[in-house]
């Protein structure tokens, strides 16, 4: 990575200040921001209303993040598209485009790799390389829009990486994605998923954003959670629930518990009971995810009948439960698998 600041990672106010220091009026910042974040051009040449001298100056002074598509898989079953992108330093990152009745959604990555070590997850198999810049997160959405021609209405930060482990860049990204000078996405259409970094949940609550926070819970007891998620060694479920309650009380936004059902690991009667007790205690909605098989971990996907039975047990207790649709079953399924396959096959990109 170069030492220069990245111009596409600057929120509008910062861009305005930077340009003012170079003697440019505010309307130039508006024009530039619009080209980058609304019109989604990926070169200065296309910014036809900016003076040539200004473009040359900016080109020399700043980095301008561009990403390249390396692979694209399209599901023949449901139209889900999985993308592998190379960042400017050739780091590989996955993103997914999904069509729903309510609109088009993109799932983006927030880090190159991940250091959280969740046992059911392929994204962490190669460890963490680095954090993604705000522009590198934005560009995954922009590139998918450019490639598919489809408008993106919803964004989930649930791909590779732990978003709260890249906190400052995540918050900048959220502000930029919802900026009225750019994509102007509604905060309510954005979901951020965390494995549960407790102090950061408190920080996020104080940011006053109306995003949805999804907590990857996956087990309702400390003992079981520690077996599948190393983060549970640091924060207990009690601490997590206190943070969730604070988040809900501060933002008024209901938390979602993500619960990957793993056959014979976390799907007993007792676990269903413990799970609904936790959900009731913080008023959470539960999203059940039939786990994608990860060959390296030996995890099996449960039968759909078992998933439905688990759901009914929770619903009988008045809990709001959904089952995540398994999309793109015919393409490299689990998050991180496409990237992992490219890394293990080759280890580099040209
Ligand atoms: S589930 Fe999320 S936090 Fe856990 S290892 Fe995978 S990417 Fe990281």
PDB file of C-alpha atoms in Angstrom, residues 24-330:
ATOM      1  CA  UNK A  24     -10.625  24.809  -4.309  1.00  0.00           C
ATOM      2  CA  UNK A  25     -14.148  25.987  -3.451  1.00  0.00           C
ATOM      3  CA  UNK A  26     -16.746  23.673  -1.884  1.00  0.00           C
ATOM      4  CA  UNK A  27     -18.630  23.091  -5.125  1.00  0.00           C
ATOM      5  CA  UNK A  28     -15.548  21.325  -6.505  1.00  0.00           C
ATOM      6  CA  UNK A  29     -15.696  18.889  -3.575  1.00  0.00           C
ATOM      7  CA  UNK A  30     -19.392  18.290  -4.340  1.00  0.00           C
ATOM      8  CA  UNK A  31     -18.610  17.605  -7.995  1.00  0.00           C
ATOM      9  CA  UNK A  32     -15.731  15.280  -7.172  1.00  0.00           C
ATOM     10  CA  UNK A  33     -17.656  13.391  -4.463  1.00  0.00           C
ATOM     11  CA  UNK A  34     -20.563  12.946  -6.839  1.00  0.00           C
ATOM     12  CA  UNK A  35     -18.373  11.539  -9.601  1.00  0.00           C
ATOM     13  CA  UNK A  36     -16.804   9.032  -7.229  1.00  0.00           C
ATOM     14  CA  UNK A  37     -19.777   8.006  -5.093  1.00  0.00           C
ATOM     15  CA  UNK A  38     -22.912   8.702  -7.103  1.00  0.00           C
ATOM     16  CA  UNK A  39     -21.908   8.370 -10.756  1.00  0.00           C
ATOM     17  CA  UNK A  40     -19.383   5.700  -9.774  1.00  0.00           C
ATOM     18  CA  UNK A  41     -16.778   6.516 -12.398  1.00  0.00           C
ATOM     19  CA  UNK A  42     -13.433   4.922 -11.801  1.00  0.00           C
ATOM     20  CA  UNK A  43     -11.043   7.415 -13.364  1.00  0.00           C
ATOM     21  CA  UNK A  44     -10.405  11.159 -13.355  1.00  0.00           C
ATOM     22  CA  UNK A  45     -10.663  11.214 -17.166  1.00  0.00           C
ATOM     23  CA  UNK A  46     -14.407  10.671 -16.926  1.00  0.00           C
ATOM     24  CA  UNK A  47     -14.915  13.664 -14.593  1.00  0.00           C
ATOM     25  CA  UNK A  48     -15.680  16.038 -17.418  1.00  0.00           C
ATOM     26  CA  UNK A  49     -16.596  19.125 -15.399  1.00  0.00           C
ATOM     27  CA  UNK A  50     -13.378  19.284 -13.360  1.00  0.00           C
ATOM     28  CA  UNK A  51     -10.410  21.405 -14.547  1.00  0.00           C
ATOM     29  CA  UNK A  52      -7.542  19.393 -16.069  1.00  0.00           C
ATOM     30  CA  UNK A  53      -5.032  20.988 -13.691  1.00  0.00           C
ATOM     31  CA  UNK A  54      -7.069  19.996 -10.633  1.00  0.00           C
ATOM     32  CA  UNK A  55      -7.334  16.387 -11.820  1.00  0.00           C
ATOM     33  CA  UNK A  56      -3.584  16.206 -12.438  1.00  0.00           C
ATOM     34  CA  UNK A  57      -2.898  17.640  -8.992  1.00  0.00           C
ATOM     35  CA  UNK A  58      -5.224  15.154  -7.285  1.00  0.00           C
ATOM     36  CA  UNK A  59      -3.842  12.237  -9.264  1.00  0.00           C
ATOM     37  CA  UNK A  60      -0.347  13.044  -8.005  1.00  0.00           C
ATOM     38  CA  UNK A  61      -1.345  13.800  -4.417  1.00  0.00           C
ATOM     39  CA  UNK A  62      -3.745  10.957  -3.581  1.00  0.00           C
ATOM     40  CA  UNK A  63      -4.422   7.294  -4.144  1.00  0.00           C
ATOM     41  CA  UNK A  64      -7.609   6.500  -6.041  1.00  0.00           C
ATOM     42  CA  UNK A  65      -8.889   3.053  -5.053  1.00  0.00           C
ATOM     43  CA  UNK A  66      -9.844   0.766  -7.901  1.00  0.00           C
ATOM     44  CA  UNK A  67     -10.671  -2.903  -7.599  1.00  0.00           C
ATOM     45  CA  UNK A  68     -10.598  -5.627 -10.264  1.00  0.00           C
ATOM     46  CA  UNK A  69     -12.911  -8.560 -10.719  1.00  0.00           C
ATOM     47  CA  UNK A  70     -10.961 -11.839 -10.686  1.00  0.00           C
ATOM     48  CA  UNK A  71     -13.782 -14.357 -10.701  1.00  0.00           C
ATOM     49  CA  UNK A  72     -17.573 -14.333 -10.910  1.00  0.00           C
ATOM     50  CA  UNK A  73     -19.914 -17.240 -10.311  1.00  0.00           C
ATOM     51  CA  UNK A  74     -23.598 -17.052 -11.122  1.00  0.00           C
ATOM     52  CA  UNK A  75     -26.022 -19.488  -9.548  1.00  0.00           C
ATOM     53  CA  UNK A  76     -28.285 -21.178 -12.066  1.00  0.00           C
ATOM     54  CA  UNK A  77     -30.720 -21.899  -9.236  1.00  0.00           C
ATOM     55  CA  UNK A  78     -31.516 -18.432  -7.895  1.00  0.00           C
ATOM     56  CA  UNK A  79     -29.356 -15.832  -9.675  1.00  0.00           C
ATOM     57  CA  UNK A  80     -27.060 -15.264  -6.695  1.00  0.00           C
ATOM     58  CA  UNK A  81     -23.696 -13.990  -7.885  1.00  0.00           C
ATOM     59  CA  UNK A  82     -20.453 -14.418  -6.059  1.00  0.00           C
ATOM     60  CA  UNK A  83     -17.534 -12.134  -6.894  1.00  0.00           C
ATOM     61  CA  UNK A  84     -13.861 -12.358  -6.159  1.00  0.00           C
ATOM     62  CA  UNK A  85     -12.171  -8.949  -6.308  1.00  0.00           C
ATOM     63  CA  UNK A  86      -8.504  -7.975  -6.197  1.00  0.00           C
ATOM     64  CA  UNK A  87      -7.789  -4.863  -4.141  1.00  0.00           C
ATOM     65  CA  UNK A  88      -5.124  -2.375  -5.340  1.00  0.00           C
ATOM     66  CA  UNK A  89      -2.408  -4.443  -3.565  1.00  0.00           C
ATOM     67  CA  UNK A  90      -3.817  -7.663  -5.102  1.00  0.00           C
ATOM     68  CA  UNK A  91      -5.376  -8.851  -1.847  1.00  0.00           C
ATOM     69  CA  UNK A  92      -8.407 -11.013  -2.601  1.00  0.00           C
ATOM     70  CA  UNK A  93     -11.853 -10.278  -1.244  1.00  0.00           C
ATOM     71  CA  UNK A  94     -15.271 -11.883  -1.754  1.00  0.00           C
ATOM     72  CA  UNK A  95     -18.652 -10.202  -2.188  1.00  0.00           C
ATOM     73  CA  UNK A  96     -22.081 -11.619  -2.984  1.00  0.00           C
ATOM     74  CA  UNK A  97     -25.034 -10.183  -4.896  1.00  0.00           C
ATOM     75  CA  UNK A  98     -28.463 -11.536  -3.957  1.00  0.00           C
ATOM     76  CA  UNK A  99     -31.937 -10.831  -5.273  1.00  0.00           C
ATOM     77  CA  UNK A 100     -34.812 -10.657  -2.823  1.00  0.00           C
ATOM     78  CA  UNK A 101     -38.434  -9.600  -3.133  1.00  0.00           C
ATOM     79  CA  UNK A 102     -37.629  -6.417  -1.219  1.00  0.00           C
ATOM     80  CA  UNK A 103     -34.700  -5.478  -3.509  1.00  0.00           C
ATOM     81  CA  UNK A 104     -31.117  -6.293  -4.357  1.00  0.00           C
ATOM     82  CA  UNK A 105     -28.672  -6.913  -1.578  1.00  0.00           C
ATOM     83  CA  UNK A 106     -24.885  -7.027  -1.555  1.00  0.00           C
ATOM     84  CA  UNK A 107     -22.897  -8.778   1.136  1.00  0.00           C
ATOM     85  CA  UNK A 108     -19.434  -7.250   1.451  1.00  0.00           C
ATOM     86  CA  UNK A 109     -16.195  -8.127   3.209  1.00  0.00           C
ATOM     87  CA  UNK A 110     -14.649  -5.775   5.746  1.00  0.00           C
ATOM     88  CA  UNK A 111     -11.176  -7.303   6.091  1.00  0.00           C
ATOM     89  CA  UNK A 112      -8.753  -9.346   4.042  1.00  0.00           C
ATOM     90  CA  UNK A 113      -9.097 -12.620   5.927  1.00  0.00           C
ATOM     91  CA  UNK A 114     -10.115 -12.703   9.577  1.00  0.00           C
ATOM     92  CA  UNK A 115      -8.405 -13.394  12.872  1.00  0.00           C
ATOM     93  CA  UNK A 116     -11.480 -14.425  14.864  1.00  0.00           C
ATOM     94  CA  UNK A 117     -11.080 -18.145  14.176  1.00  0.00           C
ATOM     95  CA  UNK A 118     -14.741 -19.228  14.231  1.00  0.00           C
ATOM     96  CA  UNK A 119     -14.637 -22.943  13.628  1.00  0.00           C
ATOM     97  CA  UNK A 120     -17.501 -23.098  11.109  1.00  0.00           C
ATOM     98  CA  UNK A 121     -16.046 -20.370   8.885  1.00  0.00           C
ATOM     99  CA  UNK A 122     -13.797 -20.703   5.840  1.00  0.00           C
ATOM    100  CA  UNK A 123     -12.835 -16.986   5.888  1.00  0.00           C
ATOM    101  CA  UNK A 124     -10.526 -17.390   8.830  1.00  0.00           C
ATOM    102  CA  UNK A 125      -8.591 -20.409   7.546  1.00  0.00           C
ATOM    103  CA  UNK A 126      -5.824 -18.201   6.137  1.00  0.00           C
ATOM    104  CA  UNK A 127      -5.796 -15.695   9.054  1.00  0.00           C
ATOM    105  CA  UNK A 128      -6.044 -11.889   8.836  1.00  0.00           C
ATOM    106  CA  UNK A 129      -3.929 -10.002   6.293  1.00  0.00           C
ATOM    107  CA  UNK A 130      -5.220  -6.459   6.792  1.00  0.00           C
ATOM    108  CA  UNK A 131      -8.202  -4.167   7.259  1.00  0.00           C
ATOM    109  CA  UNK A 132     -10.077  -2.830   4.257  1.00  0.00           C
ATOM    110  CA  UNK A 133     -10.288   0.914   3.692  1.00  0.00           C
ATOM    111  CA  UNK A 134     -13.719   2.574   3.479  1.00  0.00           C
ATOM    112  CA  UNK A 135     -13.276   2.885  -0.299  1.00  0.00           C
ATOM    113  CA  UNK A 136     -12.420  -0.795  -0.616  1.00  0.00           C
ATOM    114  CA  UNK A 137     -15.703  -1.656   1.102  1.00  0.00           C
ATOM    115  CA  UNK A 138     -17.658   0.861  -0.993  1.00  0.00           C
ATOM    116  CA  UNK A 139     -16.035  -0.305  -4.213  1.00  0.00           C
ATOM    117  CA  UNK A 140     -17.346  -3.846  -3.743  1.00  0.00           C
ATOM    118  CA  UNK A 141     -20.873  -2.400  -3.943  1.00  0.00           C
ATOM    119  CA  UNK A 142     -20.015   0.033  -6.737  1.00  0.00           C
ATOM    120  CA  UNK A 143     -18.256  -2.627  -8.824  1.00  0.00           C
ATOM    121  CA  UNK A 144     -21.195  -5.027  -8.514  1.00  0.00           C
ATOM    122  CA  UNK A 145     -23.548  -2.243  -9.608  1.00  0.00           C
ATOM    123  CA  UNK A 146     -21.303  -1.461 -12.592  1.00  0.00           C
ATOM    124  CA  UNK A 147     -20.972  -5.129 -13.595  1.00  0.00           C
ATOM    125  CA  UNK A 148     -24.590  -6.238 -13.142  1.00  0.00           C
ATOM    126  CA  UNK A 149     -26.289  -2.938 -14.000  1.00  0.00           C
ATOM    127  CA  UNK A 150     -28.596  -3.613 -11.028  1.00  0.00           C
ATOM    128  CA  UNK A 151     -29.452  -1.034  -8.390  1.00  0.00           C
ATOM    129  CA  UNK A 152     -28.381  -2.038  -4.889  1.00  0.00           C
ATOM    130  CA  UNK A 153     -30.852  -1.184  -2.126  1.00  0.00           C
ATOM    131  CA  UNK A 154     -29.545  -3.249   0.801  1.00  0.00           C
ATOM    132  CA  UNK A 155     -26.065  -3.921   2.140  1.00  0.00           C
ATOM    133  CA  UNK A 156     -24.926  -6.462   4.684  1.00  0.00           C
ATOM    134  CA  UNK A 157     -21.442  -6.371   6.162  1.00  0.00           C
ATOM    135  CA  UNK A 158     -21.286 -10.070   6.750  1.00  0.00           C
ATOM    136  CA  UNK A 159     -18.627 -11.342   4.355  1.00  0.00           C
ATOM    137  CA  UNK A 160     -15.008 -12.014   5.243  1.00  0.00           C
ATOM    138  CA  UNK A 161     -13.752 -10.217   8.338  1.00  0.00           C
ATOM    139  CA  UNK A 162     -15.071  -8.971  11.655  1.00  0.00           C
ATOM    140  CA  UNK A 163     -16.399  -5.450  10.927  1.00  0.00           C
ATOM    141  CA  UNK A 164     -15.972  -4.242  14.518  1.00  0.00           C
ATOM    142  CA  UNK A 165     -12.307  -5.297  14.346  1.00  0.00           C
ATOM    143  CA  UNK A 166     -11.997  -2.612  11.635  1.00  0.00           C
ATOM    144  CA  UNK A 167     -14.132  -0.142  13.549  1.00  0.00           C
ATOM    145  CA  UNK A 168     -13.083   3.329  12.362  1.00  0.00           C
ATOM    146  CA  UNK A 169     -13.094   2.362   8.689  1.00  0.00           C
ATOM    147  CA  UNK A 170     -16.467   0.676   9.134  1.00  0.00           C
ATOM    148  CA  UNK A 171     -18.066   3.773  10.655  1.00  0.00           C
ATOM    149  CA  UNK A 172     -16.612   6.007   7.912  1.00  0.00           C
ATOM    150  CA  UNK A 173     -17.913   3.544   5.319  1.00  0.00           C
ATOM    151  CA  UNK A 174     -21.418   3.666   6.842  1.00  0.00           C
ATOM    152  CA  UNK A 175     -21.473   7.466   6.777  1.00  0.00           C
ATOM    153  CA  UNK A 176     -20.242   7.569   3.190  1.00  0.00           C
ATOM    154  CA  UNK A 177     -22.691   4.957   1.909  1.00  0.00           C
ATOM    155  CA  UNK A 178     -25.606   6.901   3.375  1.00  0.00           C
ATOM    156  CA  UNK A 179     -24.344  10.381   2.395  1.00  0.00           C
ATOM    157  CA  UNK A 180     -26.923  12.273   0.356  1.00  0.00           C
ATOM    158  CA  UNK A 181     -24.160  13.411  -2.007  1.00  0.00           C
ATOM    159  CA  UNK A 182     -23.391   9.776  -2.817  1.00  0.00           C
ATOM    160  CA  UNK A 183     -25.470   6.580  -2.820  1.00  0.00           C
ATOM    161  CA  UNK A 184     -27.810   7.949  -0.140  1.00  0.00           C
ATOM    162  CA  UNK A 185     -28.670   4.447   1.069  1.00  0.00           C
ATOM    163  CA  UNK A 186     -30.965   4.259   4.078  1.00  0.00           C
ATOM    164  CA  UNK A 187     -29.188   3.264   7.314  1.00  0.00           C
ATOM    165  CA  UNK A 188     -32.176   0.992   7.927  1.00  0.00           C
ATOM    166  CA  UNK A 189     -31.198  -1.042   4.881  1.00  0.00           C
ATOM    167  CA  UNK A 190     -27.742  -1.825   6.260  1.00  0.00           C
ATOM    168  CA  UNK A 191     -26.894  -4.751   8.528  1.00  0.00           C
ATOM    169  CA  UNK A 192     -23.576  -5.162  10.310  1.00  0.00           C
ATOM    170  CA  UNK A 193     -22.747  -8.573  11.683  1.00  0.00           C
ATOM    171  CA  UNK A 194     -20.372  -9.097  14.587  1.00  0.00           C
ATOM    172  CA  UNK A 195     -19.069 -12.130  16.431  1.00  0.00           C
ATOM    173  CA  UNK A 196     -19.434 -10.071  19.604  1.00  0.00           C
ATOM    174  CA  UNK A 197     -16.606  -7.648  20.424  1.00  0.00           C
ATOM    175  CA  UNK A 198     -18.343  -6.247  23.484  1.00  0.00           C
ATOM    176  CA  UNK A 199     -16.629  -2.819  23.915  1.00  0.00           C
ATOM    177  CA  UNK A 200     -17.236  -2.058  20.237  1.00  0.00           C
ATOM    178  CA  UNK A 201     -20.946  -2.849  20.552  1.00  0.00           C
ATOM    179  CA  UNK A 202     -21.143  -0.104  23.193  1.00  0.00           C
ATOM    180  CA  UNK A 203     -19.176   2.252  20.917  1.00  0.00           C
ATOM    181  CA  UNK A 204     -21.435   1.498  17.971  1.00  0.00           C
ATOM    182  CA  UNK A 205     -24.556   2.137  20.035  1.00  0.00           C
ATOM    183  CA  UNK A 206     -23.234   5.642  20.777  1.00  0.00           C
ATOM    184  CA  UNK A 207     -22.681   6.440  17.073  1.00  0.00           C
ATOM    185  CA  UNK A 208     -26.439   6.994  16.725  1.00  0.00           C
ATOM    186  CA  UNK A 209     -26.828   5.027  13.487  1.00  0.00           C
ATOM    187  CA  UNK A 210     -30.071   3.252  12.695  1.00  0.00           C
ATOM    188  CA  UNK A 211     -28.437   0.197  11.160  1.00  0.00           C
ATOM    189  CA  UNK A 212     -29.368  -3.360  12.144  1.00  0.00           C
ATOM    190  CA  UNK A 213     -26.836  -5.109  14.324  1.00  0.00           C
ATOM    191  CA  UNK A 214     -26.636  -8.871  13.900  1.00  0.00           C
ATOM    192  CA  UNK A 215     -24.868 -10.857  16.579  1.00  0.00           C
ATOM    193  CA  UNK A 216     -23.314 -14.155  15.522  1.00  0.00           C
ATOM    194  CA  UNK A 217     -24.320 -16.088  18.600  1.00  0.00           C
ATOM    195  CA  UNK A 218     -24.327 -19.686  17.321  1.00  0.00           C
ATOM    196  CA  UNK A 219     -24.419 -21.278  20.780  1.00  0.00           C
ATOM    197  CA  UNK A 220     -26.472 -20.331  23.829  1.00  0.00           C
ATOM    198  CA  UNK A 221     -23.986 -21.303  26.540  1.00  0.00           C
ATOM    199  CA  UNK A 222     -20.434 -20.132  27.219  1.00  0.00           C
ATOM    200  CA  UNK A 223     -19.134 -23.670  27.223  1.00  0.00           C
ATOM    201  CA  UNK A 224     -20.547 -24.553  23.809  1.00  0.00           C
ATOM    202  CA  UNK A 225     -19.771 -21.148  22.351  1.00  0.00           C
ATOM    203  CA  UNK A 226     -16.117 -21.469  23.354  1.00  0.00           C
ATOM    204  CA  UNK A 227     -15.928 -24.697  21.389  1.00  0.00           C
ATOM    205  CA  UNK A 228     -16.921 -23.019  18.148  1.00  0.00           C
ATOM    206  CA  UNK A 229     -15.963 -19.337  18.614  1.00  0.00           C
ATOM    207  CA  UNK A 230     -12.658 -18.330  20.219  1.00  0.00           C
ATOM    208  CA  UNK A 231     -14.050 -14.808  20.930  1.00  0.00           C
ATOM    209  CA  UNK A 232     -16.163 -16.478  23.637  1.00  0.00           C
ATOM    210  CA  UNK A 233     -12.955 -16.947  25.658  1.00  0.00           C
ATOM    211  CA  UNK A 234     -12.765 -13.158  25.964  1.00  0.00           C
ATOM    212  CA  UNK A 235     -16.417 -12.169  26.447  1.00  0.00           C
ATOM    213  CA  UNK A 236     -19.072 -14.196  28.245  1.00  0.00           C
ATOM    214  CA  UNK A 237     -22.634 -14.490  27.024  1.00  0.00           C
ATOM    215  CA  UNK A 238     -23.736 -12.454  30.030  1.00  0.00           C
ATOM    216  CA  UNK A 239     -21.465  -9.579  28.994  1.00  0.00           C
ATOM    217  CA  UNK A 240     -22.734  -9.930  25.438  1.00  0.00           C
ATOM    218  CA  UNK A 241     -26.373  -9.761  26.508  1.00  0.00           C
ATOM    219  CA  UNK A 242     -25.679  -6.647  28.617  1.00  0.00           C
ATOM    220  CA  UNK A 243     -24.123  -5.027  25.531  1.00  0.00           C
ATOM    221  CA  UNK A 244     -27.095  -6.077  23.361  1.00  0.00           C
ATOM    222  CA  UNK A 245     -29.549  -4.630  25.858  1.00  0.00           C
ATOM    223  CA  UNK A 246     -27.591  -1.372  25.924  1.00  0.00           C
ATOM    224  CA  UNK A 247     -27.565  -1.299  22.123  1.00  0.00           C
ATOM    225  CA  UNK A 248     -31.335  -1.798  21.938  1.00  0.00           C
ATOM    226  CA  UNK A 249     -32.066   0.743  24.691  1.00  0.00           C
ATOM    227  CA  UNK A 250     -29.787   3.360  23.113  1.00  0.00           C
ATOM    228  CA  UNK A 251     -30.714   2.965  19.458  1.00  0.00           C
ATOM    229  CA  UNK A 252     -34.234   1.492  19.641  1.00  0.00           C
ATOM    230  CA  UNK A 253     -33.094  -1.016  17.029  1.00  0.00           C
ATOM    231  CA  UNK A 254     -33.846  -4.671  17.641  1.00  0.00           C
ATOM    232  CA  UNK A 255     -30.808  -6.992  17.520  1.00  0.00           C
ATOM    233  CA  UNK A 256     -30.771 -10.108  15.373  1.00  0.00           C
ATOM    234  CA  UNK A 257     -29.155 -13.262  16.715  1.00  0.00           C
ATOM    235  CA  UNK A 258     -27.533 -15.262  13.950  1.00  0.00           C
ATOM    236  CA  UNK A 259     -27.580 -18.931  14.828  1.00  0.00           C
ATOM    237  CA  UNK A 260     -25.842 -21.368  12.476  1.00  0.00           C
ATOM    238  CA  UNK A 261     -27.387 -24.730  13.066  1.00  0.00           C
ATOM    239  CA  UNK A 262     -24.708 -27.401  12.947  1.00  0.00           C
ATOM    240  CA  UNK A 263     -25.938 -30.985  12.992  1.00  0.00           C
ATOM    241  CA  UNK A 264     -25.129 -32.687  16.320  1.00  0.00           C
ATOM    242  CA  UNK A 265     -23.257 -29.609  17.594  1.00  0.00           C
ATOM    243  CA  UNK A 266     -25.799 -26.971  18.710  1.00  0.00           C
ATOM    244  CA  UNK A 267     -29.261 -28.285  17.862  1.00  0.00           C
ATOM    245  CA  UNK A 268     -30.540 -30.004  21.027  1.00  0.00           C
ATOM    246  CA  UNK A 269     -33.803 -29.388  22.901  1.00  0.00           C
ATOM    247  CA  UNK A 270     -31.887 -27.830  25.776  1.00  0.00           C
ATOM    248  CA  UNK A 271     -30.037 -25.485  23.415  1.00  0.00           C
ATOM    249  CA  UNK A 272     -33.315 -24.347  21.888  1.00  0.00           C
ATOM    250  CA  UNK A 273     -34.561 -23.499  25.397  1.00  0.00           C
ATOM    251  CA  UNK A 274     -31.395 -21.618  26.356  1.00  0.00           C
ATOM    252  CA  UNK A 275     -31.542 -19.743  23.067  1.00  0.00           C
ATOM    253  CA  UNK A 276     -35.104 -18.509  23.481  1.00  0.00           C
ATOM    254  CA  UNK A 277     -34.337 -17.460  27.052  1.00  0.00           C
ATOM    255  CA  UNK A 278     -31.508 -15.248  25.774  1.00  0.00           C
ATOM    256  CA  UNK A 279     -33.582 -13.877  22.894  1.00  0.00           C
ATOM    257  CA  UNK A 280     -36.408 -12.982  25.263  1.00  0.00           C
ATOM    258  CA  UNK A 281     -34.021 -11.246  27.642  1.00  0.00           C
ATOM    259  CA  UNK A 282     -32.977  -8.704  25.003  1.00  0.00           C
ATOM    260  CA  UNK A 283     -36.013  -8.804  22.671  1.00  0.00           C
ATOM    261  CA  UNK A 284     -33.937 -10.249  19.824  1.00  0.00           C
ATOM    262  CA  UNK A 285     -35.115 -11.694  16.556  1.00  0.00           C
ATOM    263  CA  UNK A 286     -33.440 -15.021  15.610  1.00  0.00           C
ATOM    264  CA  UNK A 287     -32.116 -15.845  12.174  1.00  0.00           C
ATOM    265  CA  UNK A 288     -31.429 -19.564  11.791  1.00  0.00           C
ATOM    266  CA  UNK A 289     -28.749 -20.464   9.275  1.00  0.00           C
ATOM    267  CA  UNK A 290     -28.390 -24.056   8.122  1.00  0.00           C
ATOM    268  CA  UNK A 291     -24.572 -24.091   8.237  1.00  0.00           C
ATOM    269  CA  UNK A 292     -22.749 -24.463   4.952  1.00  0.00           C
ATOM    270  CA  UNK A 293     -20.526 -27.523   5.077  1.00  0.00           C
ATOM    271  CA  UNK A 294     -16.826 -26.583   5.511  1.00  0.00           C
ATOM    272  CA  UNK A 295     -14.724 -29.506   4.415  1.00  0.00           C
ATOM    273  CA  UNK A 296     -11.668 -28.448   6.470  1.00  0.00           C
ATOM    274  CA  UNK A 297     -13.756 -28.441   9.685  1.00  0.00           C
ATOM    275  CA  UNK A 298     -15.881 -31.535   9.115  1.00  0.00           C
ATOM    276  CA  UNK A 299     -19.177 -29.694   9.765  1.00  0.00           C
ATOM    277  CA  UNK A 300     -22.381 -31.121   8.327  1.00  0.00           C
ATOM    278  CA  UNK A 301     -25.484 -29.257   7.268  1.00  0.00           C
ATOM    279  CA  UNK A 302     -28.563 -30.345   9.242  1.00  0.00           C
ATOM    280  CA  UNK A 303     -31.649 -31.668   7.439  1.00  0.00           C
ATOM    281  CA  UNK A 304     -34.190 -28.957   6.614  1.00  0.00           C
ATOM    282  CA  UNK A 305     -36.788 -30.854   8.646  1.00  0.00           C
ATOM    283  CA  UNK A 306     -34.535 -30.540  11.693  1.00  0.00           C
ATOM    284  CA  UNK A 307     -34.097 -26.799  11.028  1.00  0.00           C
ATOM    285  CA  UNK A 308     -37.863 -26.308  10.780  1.00  0.00           C
ATOM    286  CA  UNK A 309     -38.438 -28.296  13.965  1.00  0.00           C
ATOM    287  CA  UNK A 310     -35.889 -26.124  15.793  1.00  0.00           C
ATOM    288  CA  UNK A 311     -37.643 -23.012  14.468  1.00  0.00           C
ATOM    289  CA  UNK A 312     -41.040 -24.210  15.694  1.00  0.00           C
ATOM    290  CA  UNK A 313     -39.682 -24.787  19.190  1.00  0.00           C
ATOM    291  CA  UNK A 314     -38.545 -21.176  19.331  1.00  0.00           C
ATOM    292  CA  UNK A 315     -41.725 -19.792  17.819  1.00  0.00           C
ATOM    293  CA  UNK A 316     -43.858 -21.573  20.397  1.00  0.00           C
ATOM    294  CA  UNK A 317     -42.171 -19.302  22.904  1.00  0.00           C
ATOM    295  CA  UNK A 318     -43.248 -16.216  20.992  1.00  0.00           C
ATOM    296  CA  UNK A 319     -39.824 -15.562  19.485  1.00  0.00           C
ATOM    297  CA  UNK A 320     -39.632 -13.988  16.053  1.00  0.00           C
ATOM    298  CA  UNK A 321     -37.609 -16.479  13.939  1.00  0.00           C
ATOM    299  CA  UNK A 322     -36.567 -16.651  10.308  1.00  0.00           C
ATOM    300  CA  UNK A 323     -34.576 -19.255   8.408  1.00  0.00           C
ATOM    301  CA  UNK A 324     -31.980 -17.782   6.128  1.00  0.00           C
ATOM    302  CA  UNK A 325     -32.571 -18.894   2.573  1.00  0.00           C
ATOM    303  CA  UNK A 326     -29.646 -20.928   1.351  1.00  0.00           C
ATOM    304  CA  UNK A 327     -28.688 -19.036  -1.787  1.00  0.00           C
ATOM    305  CA  UNK A 328     -26.183 -20.005  -4.430  1.00  0.00           C
ATOM    306  CA  UNK A 329     -26.010 -23.625  -3.371  1.00  0.00           C
ATOM    307  CA  UNK A 330     -24.491 -24.552  -6.734  1.00  0.00           C
TER     308      UNK A 330
END
